[in-house]
PDB file of C-alpha atoms in Angstrom:
ATOM      1  CA  MET A 246       3.910  -1.376-105.588  1.00 56.00           C
ATOM      2  CA  SER A 247       2.930   2.211-105.044  1.00 74.00           C
ATOM      3  CA  ILE A 248       3.848   5.799-105.699  1.00 87.00           C
ATOM      4  CA  GLU A 249       6.200   5.561-102.745  1.00 85.00           C
ATOM      5  CA  HIS A 250       8.618   3.368-104.718  1.00 87.00           C
ATOM      6  CA  LEU A 251      10.179   5.571-107.386  1.00 89.00           C
ATOM      7  CA  ASP A 252      12.587   2.879-108.511  1.00 88.00           C
ATOM      8  CA  ARG A 253       9.869   0.403-109.515  1.00 92.00           C
ATOM      9  CA  ILE A 254       7.379   0.142-112.323  1.00 94.00           C
ATOM     10  CA  ASP A 255       4.071  -0.915-110.775  1.00 95.00           C
ATOM     11  CA  ALA A 256       2.745  -2.586-113.934  1.00 95.00           C
ATOM     12  CA  ILE A 257       3.526  -2.678-117.634  1.00 95.00           C
ATOM     13  CA  SER A 258       1.272  -4.143-120.282  1.00 95.00           C
ATOM     14  CA  ILE A 259       0.054  -3.907-123.846  1.00 95.00           C
ATOM     15  CA  ASN A 260      -3.526  -2.661-124.009  1.00 88.00           C
ATOM     16  CA  SER A 261      -6.297  -3.485-126.485  1.00 87.00           C
ATOM     17  CA  GLU A 262      -5.098  -0.687-128.782  1.00 89.00           C
ATOM     18  CA  ASP A 263      -1.634  -2.328-129.021  1.00 93.00           C
ATOM     19  CA  LYS A 264      -0.065   0.445-126.940  1.00 94.00           C
ATOM     20  CA  VAL A 265       2.282  -0.065-124.020  1.00 96.00           C
ATOM     21  CA  THR A 266       0.752   1.134-120.773  1.00 96.00           C
ATOM     22  CA  LEU A 267       2.857   1.859-117.719  1.00 97.00           C
ATOM     23  CA  THR A 268       0.525   1.853-114.740  1.00 97.00           C
ATOM     24  CA  ILE A 269       1.007   3.630-111.424  1.00 97.00           C
ATOM     25  CA  CYS A 270      -0.931   2.269-108.451  1.00 95.00           C
ATOM     26  CA  ASP A 271      -1.804   5.241-106.256  1.00 96.00           C
ATOM     27  CA  HIS A 272      -3.232   4.091-102.925  1.00 94.00           C
ATOM     28  CA  LEU A 273      -2.903   7.382-101.049  1.00 94.00           C
ATOM     29  CA  ASP A 274      -5.770   9.643-100.017  1.00 95.00           C
ATOM     30  CA  TRP A 275      -5.624  13.356-100.726  1.00 97.00           C
ATOM     31  CA  ASP A 276      -5.651  14.630 -97.111  1.00 96.00           C
ATOM     32  CA  ASP A 277      -2.174  16.088 -97.618  1.00 97.00           C
ATOM     33  CA  GLU A 278      -2.621  17.414-101.144  1.00 97.00           C
ATOM     34  CA  GLN A 279       0.853  18.899-101.432  1.00 96.00           C
ATOM     35  CA  LEU A 280       2.683  15.768-100.326  1.00 96.00           C
ATOM     36  CA  HIS A 281       0.474  13.503-102.424  1.00 96.00           C
ATOM     37  CA  SER A 282       0.861  15.575-105.579  1.00 97.00           C
ATOM     38  CA  THR A 283       4.646  15.813-105.096  1.00 96.00           C
ATOM     39  CA  MET A 284       4.982  12.056-104.625  1.00 96.00           C
ATOM     40  CA  LEU A 285       2.763  11.362-107.621  1.00 97.00           C
ATOM     41  CA  GLN A 286       4.637  13.786-109.845  1.00 96.00           C
ATOM     42  CA  ASP A 287       7.958  12.240-108.803  1.00 96.00           C
ATOM     43  CA  LYS A 288       6.661   8.770-109.733  1.00 97.00           C
ATOM     44  CA  ILE A 289       5.224   9.977-113.057  1.00 97.00           C
ATOM     45  CA  PHE A 290       8.466  11.647-114.063  1.00 95.00           C
ATOM     46  CA  ALA A 291      10.443   8.569-113.019  1.00 96.00           C
ATOM     47  CA  TYR A 292       8.234   6.660-115.491  1.00 96.00           C
ATOM     48  CA  LEU A 293       8.955   9.255-118.174  1.00 96.00           C
ATOM     49  CA  GLU A 294      12.691   8.841-117.564  1.00 96.00           C
ATOM     50  CA  PHE A 295      12.241   5.055-117.792  1.00 96.00           C
ATOM     51  CA  MET A 296      10.569   5.500-121.183  1.00 95.00           C
ATOM     52  CA  GLU A 297      12.924   8.102-122.628  1.00 94.00           C
ATOM     53  CA  SER A 298      16.175   6.548-121.385  1.00 96.00           C
ATOM     54  CA  GLY A 299      15.667   3.282-123.264  1.00 94.00           C
ATOM     55  CA  GLN A 300      15.321   1.235-120.085  1.00 95.00           C
ATOM     56  CA  MET A 301      11.776   0.294-121.038  1.00 95.00           C
ATOM     57  CA  LEU A 302      12.973  -1.470-124.188  1.00 95.00           C
ATOM     58  CA  GLU A 303      15.730  -3.260-122.292  1.00 94.00           C
ATOM     59  CA  ILE A 304      13.349  -4.596-119.666  1.00 93.00           C
ATOM     60  CA  TYR A 305      10.255  -4.976-121.838  1.00 93.00           C
ATOM     61  CA  PRO A 306      11.322  -5.654-125.444  1.00 94.00           C
ATOM     62  CA  ASP A 307       7.680  -6.115-126.507  1.00 92.00           C
ATOM     63  CA  ALA A 308       7.424  -2.325-126.274  1.00 93.00           C
ATOM     64  CA  LYS A 309       9.514  -1.947-129.418  1.00 94.00           C
ATOM     65  CA  ASP A 310       7.715  -0.047-132.196  1.00 93.00           C
ATOM     66  CA  ARG A 311       4.673   0.592-129.979  1.00 94.00           C
ATOM     67  CA  LEU A 312       3.361   3.862-128.610  1.00 94.00           C
ATOM     68  CA  ALA A 313       3.608   4.095-124.846  1.00 94.00           C
ATOM     69  CA  GLY A 314       1.629   5.963-122.247  1.00 96.00           C
ATOM     70  CA  ILE A 315       1.136   6.284-118.522  1.00 97.00           C
ATOM     71  CA  MET A 316      -1.987   5.370-116.570  1.00 97.00           C
ATOM     72  CA  VAL A 317      -2.584   6.271-112.915  1.00 97.00           C
ATOM     73  CA  ASP A 318      -5.006   4.058-111.006  1.00 97.00           C
ATOM     74  CA  LEU A 319      -6.275   6.125-108.082  1.00 97.00           C
ATOM     75  CA  LYS A 320      -7.782   4.483-105.023  1.00 96.00           C
ATOM     76  CA  TYR A 321      -9.244   7.832-103.926  1.00 97.00           C
ATOM     77  CA  ALA A 322     -10.812  10.573-106.011  1.00 97.00           C
ATOM     78  CA  PRO A 323      -8.536  13.581-106.262  1.00 97.00           C
ATOM     79  CA  THR A 324      -9.442  16.872-104.646  1.00 97.00           C
ATOM     80  CA  GLU A 325      -9.898  19.941-106.808  1.00 97.00           C
ATOM     81  CA  PHE A 326      -6.192  20.673-106.312  1.00 97.00           C
ATOM     82  CA  GLY A 327      -5.273  17.063-107.217  1.00 97.00           C
ATOM     83  CA  SER A 328      -7.420  17.207-110.353  1.00 97.00           C
ATOM     84  CA  ALA A 329      -5.686  20.418-111.420  1.00 98.00           C
ATOM     85  CA  VAL A 330      -2.272  18.795-110.884  1.00 97.00           C
ATOM     86  CA  LEU A 331      -3.285  15.770-112.948  1.00 98.00           C
ATOM     87  CA  GLN A 332      -4.646  17.995-115.721  1.00 98.00           C
ATOM     88  CA  ASN A 333      -1.419  20.022-115.794  1.00 97.00           C
ATOM     89  CA  ILE A 334       0.576  16.815-116.091  1.00 97.00           C
ATOM     90  CA  LYS A 335      -1.712  15.649-118.894  1.00 98.00           C
ATOM     91  CA  ASN A 336      -1.131  18.942-120.725  1.00 98.00           C
ATOM     92  CA  PHE A 337       2.625  18.447-120.395  1.00 97.00           C
ATOM     93  CA  PHE A 338       2.380  14.919-121.807  1.00 97.00           C
ATOM     94  CA  ASP A 339       0.006  16.005-124.582  1.00 97.00           C
ATOM     95  CA  ALA A 340       2.708  18.428-125.744  1.00 95.00           C
ATOM     96  CA  LYS A 341       5.119  15.463-125.914  1.00 93.00           C
ATOM     97  CA  SER A 342       2.502  13.308-127.728  1.00 92.00           C
ATOM     98  CA  ILE A 343       2.503  10.793-124.885  1.00 95.00           C
ATOM     99  CA  GLU A 344      -0.806   9.529-123.575  1.00 96.00           C
ATOM    100  CA  PHE A 345      -1.415  10.264-119.905  1.00 98.00           C
ATOM    101  CA  ARG A 346      -4.626   9.348-118.140  1.00 97.00           C
ATOM    102  CA  TRP A 347      -6.011   8.387-114.787  1.00 98.00           C
ATOM    103  CA  GLU A 348      -9.022   6.645-113.364  1.00 97.00           C
ATOM    104  CA  ILE A 349     -10.526   6.165-109.945  1.00 97.00           C
ATOM    105  CA  LEU A 350     -10.842   2.516-109.031  1.00 93.00           C
ATOM    106  CA  GLU A 351     -14.154   1.571-107.493  1.00 78.00           C
TER     107      GLU A 351
END
C-alpha cells in the first residue's frame, strides 16, 4: 500500500498503549515537495474520514472504545517544507485531540 491509494488503509493495529494506530506507508521522496505534500495530505484526510464516518468500527471492531491516531512511516526524511506541512497537520489533529505522528524508517 502507499499514499497513492486513497481508498485503502495501509495498516491498522493496536499499539502497546492500547490505542488504535492507522499507519500510512509513505515511500515517496521529497523531490517534488508540492505533489508529495498534496498526496500525503489527501491520504491523511482520507484516514480521518475513515475514522469519523464510523467505517473504522465496521471494518475493525476491536477499535471500539479505544483512542485512535494516525502514524506516517516515511521512507525518506522530509524537506524543510515537508516538515512544516507535517507539523501543520499535527497542529490540526492536536486541536481535534487525535494523535498524529510520523517517523523516518531506517
